[in-house]
């Protein structure tokens, strides 16, 4: 967004360019590292939907910050990014892990011996 502004492109077009560039990368990174899930087309489509719902809010924030308050794009972009951080995480969670998992995953343990077996060396 800031780089696009530096070459003289309007911030509204910069927002579209950013959306197209960052969305696939964001999905791949969230899938692999945040949620450790395989890449799936259905999840990517949901991810695009979640990001797209934040797009009008992002555009409105940039309009208020840049056109309304007169801030430069280099200042307005980080403000808008921080403001949308929580929404984007929740949307990514919904897209990649459609169910809310509040309990930690169980860790497999070593199989236990049946009570009637004696261990070797403990014979009486």
mmCIF file of C-alpha atoms in Angstrom:
data_model
loop_
_atom_site.group_PDB
_atom_site.id
_atom_site.type_symbol
_atom_site.label_atom_id
_atom_site.label_comp_id
_atom_site.label_asym_id
_atom_site.label_seq_id
_atom_site.Cartn_x
_atom_site.Cartn_y
_atom_site.Cartn_z
ATOM 1 C CA UNK A 1 0.000 0.000 0.000
ATOM 2 C CA UNK A 2 2.746 2.430 0.963
ATOM 3 C CA UNK A 3 4.874 1.415 -2.053
ATOM 4 C CA UNK A 4 1.926 1.901 -4.407
ATOM 5 C CA UNK A 5 1.372 5.354 -2.909
ATOM 6 C CA UNK A 6 5.025 6.229 -3.400
ATOM 7 C CA UNK A 7 4.739 5.681 -7.154
ATOM 8 C CA UNK A 8 1.735 8.018 -7.330
ATOM 9 C CA UNK A 9 -1.197 5.575 -7.390
ATOM 10 C CA UNK A 10 -4.372 6.661 -5.521
ATOM 11 C CA UNK A 11 -4.942 4.882 -2.195
ATOM 12 C CA UNK A 12 -8.246 3.364 -3.348
ATOM 13 C CA UNK A 13 -6.541 1.583 -6.258
ATOM 14 C CA UNK A 14 -3.676 0.730 -3.900
ATOM 15 C CA UNK A 15 -6.173 -1.008 -1.636
ATOM 16 C CA UNK A 16 -7.354 -3.196 -4.535
ATOM 17 C CA UNK A 17 -3.762 -4.032 -5.500
ATOM 18 C CA UNK A 18 -2.934 -4.849 -1.876
ATOM 19 C CA UNK A 19 -6.007 -7.086 -1.574
ATOM 20 C CA UNK A 20 -5.018 -9.056 -4.662
ATOM 21 C CA UNK A 21 -1.385 -9.413 -3.585
ATOM 22 C CA UNK A 22 -1.773 -10.068 0.124
ATOM 23 C CA UNK A 23 -4.842 -12.338 0.230
ATOM 24 C CA UNK A 24 -3.243 -15.483 -1.282
ATOM 25 C CA UNK A 25 -0.074 -14.964 0.740
ATOM 26 C CA UNK A 26 -2.061 -14.400 3.949
ATOM 27 C CA UNK A 27 -4.078 -17.559 3.364
ATOM 28 C CA UNK A 28 -0.981 -19.657 2.732
ATOM 29 C CA UNK A 29 0.810 -18.348 5.821
ATOM 30 C CA UNK A 30 -2.225 -18.743 8.107
ATOM 31 C CA UNK A 31 -2.892 -22.253 6.813
ATOM 32 C CA UNK A 32 0.664 -23.463 7.182
ATOM 33 C CA UNK A 33 1.911 -21.658 10.266
ATOM 34 C CA UNK A 34 -0.976 -20.252 12.313
ATOM 35 C CA UNK A 35 -3.352 -23.219 12.052
ATOM 36 C CA UNK A 36 -1.097 -26.001 10.623
ATOM 37 C CA UNK A 37 -3.747 -27.055 8.098
ATOM 38 C CA UNK A 38 -3.332 -28.162 4.479
ATOM 39 C CA UNK A 39 -4.171 -25.731 1.686
ATOM 40 C CA UNK A 40 -7.720 -26.328 0.436
ATOM 41 C CA UNK A 41 -9.689 -24.516 -2.250
ATOM 42 C CA UNK A 42 -12.855 -24.370 -0.117
ATOM 43 C CA UNK A 43 -10.940 -22.845 2.800
ATOM 44 C CA UNK A 44 -9.269 -20.352 0.435
ATOM 45 C CA UNK A 45 -12.686 -19.311 -0.897
ATOM 46 C CA UNK A 46 -13.929 -18.754 2.677
ATOM 47 C CA UNK A 47 -10.744 -16.834 3.457
ATOM 48 C CA UNK A 48 -11.350 -14.547 0.463
ATOM 49 C CA UNK A 49 -14.893 -13.986 1.741
ATOM 50 C CA UNK A 50 -13.653 -13.080 5.201
ATOM 51 C CA UNK A 51 -11.030 -10.695 3.856
ATOM 52 C CA UNK A 52 -13.498 -9.219 1.370
ATOM 53 C CA UNK A 53 -15.910 -8.343 4.182
ATOM 54 C CA UNK A 54 -13.137 -6.315 5.810
ATOM 55 C CA UNK A 55 -12.363 -4.567 2.521
ATOM 56 C CA UNK A 56 -15.183 -1.947 2.716
ATOM 57 C CA UNK A 57 -14.198 -1.178 6.302
ATOM 58 C CA UNK A 58 -10.571 -0.770 5.235
ATOM 59 C CA UNK A 59 -11.530 1.527 2.355
ATOM 60 C CA UNK A 60 -13.767 3.601 4.645
ATOM 61 C CA UNK A 61 -10.988 3.905 7.221
ATOM 62 C CA UNK A 62 -8.513 5.002 4.540
ATOM 63 C CA UNK A 63 -11.004 7.564 3.235
ATOM 64 C CA UNK A 64 -11.557 8.980 6.712
ATOM 65 C CA UNK A 65 -7.870 8.965 7.618
ATOM 66 C CA UNK A 66 -6.502 10.218 4.267
ATOM 67 C CA UNK A 67 -9.228 12.350 2.708
ATOM 68 C CA UNK A 68 -11.064 13.329 5.884
ATOM 69 C CA UNK A 69 -8.227 13.873 8.356
ATOM 70 C CA UNK A 70 -5.516 14.611 5.796
ATOM 71 C CA UNK A 71 -3.102 11.935 7.000
ATOM 72 C CA UNK A 72 -0.576 10.537 4.578
ATOM 73 C CA UNK A 73 -0.939 6.948 3.370
ATOM 74 C CA UNK A 74 2.264 5.998 5.205
ATOM 75 C CA UNK A 75 0.566 6.932 8.497
ATOM 76 C CA UNK A 76 -3.010 5.873 7.682
ATOM 77 C CA UNK A 77 -2.090 2.365 6.477
ATOM 78 C CA UNK A 78 -0.578 1.136 9.770
ATOM 79 C CA UNK A 79 -3.530 2.615 11.695
ATOM 80 C CA UNK A 80 -6.025 0.786 9.471
ATOM 81 C CA UNK A 81 -3.954 -2.411 9.648
ATOM 82 C CA UNK A 82 -3.896 -2.470 13.445
ATOM 83 C CA UNK A 83 -7.616 -1.716 13.589
ATOM 84 C CA UNK A 84 -8.429 -4.663 11.296
ATOM 85 C CA UNK A 85 -5.988 -7.138 12.878
ATOM 86 C CA UNK A 86 -8.507 -8.851 15.180
ATOM 87 C CA UNK A 87 -11.179 -9.113 12.482
ATOM 88 C CA UNK A 88 -8.693 -10.634 10.040
ATOM 89 C CA UNK A 89 -7.558 -13.249 12.570
ATOM 90 C CA UNK A 90 -11.136 -14.244 13.402
ATOM 91 C CA UNK A 91 -12.019 -14.423 9.698
ATOM 92 C CA UNK A 92 -8.935 -16.565 8.999
ATOM 93 C CA UNK A 93 -9.851 -18.914 11.853
ATOM 94 C CA UNK A 94 -13.389 -19.276 10.474
ATOM 95 C CA UNK A 95 -12.079 -19.889 6.951
ATOM 96 C CA UNK A 96 -9.389 -22.423 7.779
ATOM 97 C CA UNK A 97 -10.839 -24.036 10.923
ATOM 98 C CA UNK A 98 -14.608 -23.605 10.554
ATOM 99 C CA UNK A 99 -15.239 -25.032 14.021
ATOM 100 C CA UNK A 100 -14.153 -23.261 17.158
ATOM 101 C CA UNK A 101 -11.756 -25.463 19.114
ATOM 102 C CA UNK A 102 -11.493 -24.257 22.699
ATOM 103 C CA UNK A 103 -9.934 -27.355 24.227
ATOM 104 C CA UNK A 104 -6.317 -28.272 23.608
ATOM 105 C CA UNK A 105 -5.670 -31.279 21.435
ATOM 106 C CA UNK A 106 -5.013 -34.511 23.301
ATOM 107 C CA UNK A 107 -1.493 -35.819 23.234
ATOM 108 C CA UNK A 108 -1.154 -39.536 22.532
ATOM 109 C CA UNK A 109 0.478 -41.453 25.346
ATOM 110 C CA UNK A 110 2.351 -44.721 25.396
ATOM 111 C CA UNK A 111 0.057 -47.724 25.592
ATOM 112 C CA UNK A 112 -0.346 -49.014 29.107
ATOM 113 C CA UNK A 113 -0.032 -52.647 30.102
ATOM 114 C CA UNK A 114 -3.094 -54.540 31.196
ATOM 115 C CA UNK A 115 -3.297 -54.914 34.985
ATOM 116 C CA UNK A 116 -2.971 -58.684 34.885
ATOM 117 C CA UNK A 117 0.413 -58.638 33.088
ATOM 118 C CA UNK A 118 3.580 -58.624 35.111
ATOM 119 C CA UNK A 119 6.628 -56.901 33.832
ATOM 120 C CA UNK A 120 9.725 -58.902 33.049
ATOM 121 C CA UNK A 121 12.052 -59.151 36.035
ATOM 122 C CA UNK A 122 9.286 -58.806 38.618
ATOM 123 C CA UNK A 123 8.421 -62.480 38.728
ATOM 124 C CA UNK A 124 7.941 -63.912 42.190
#
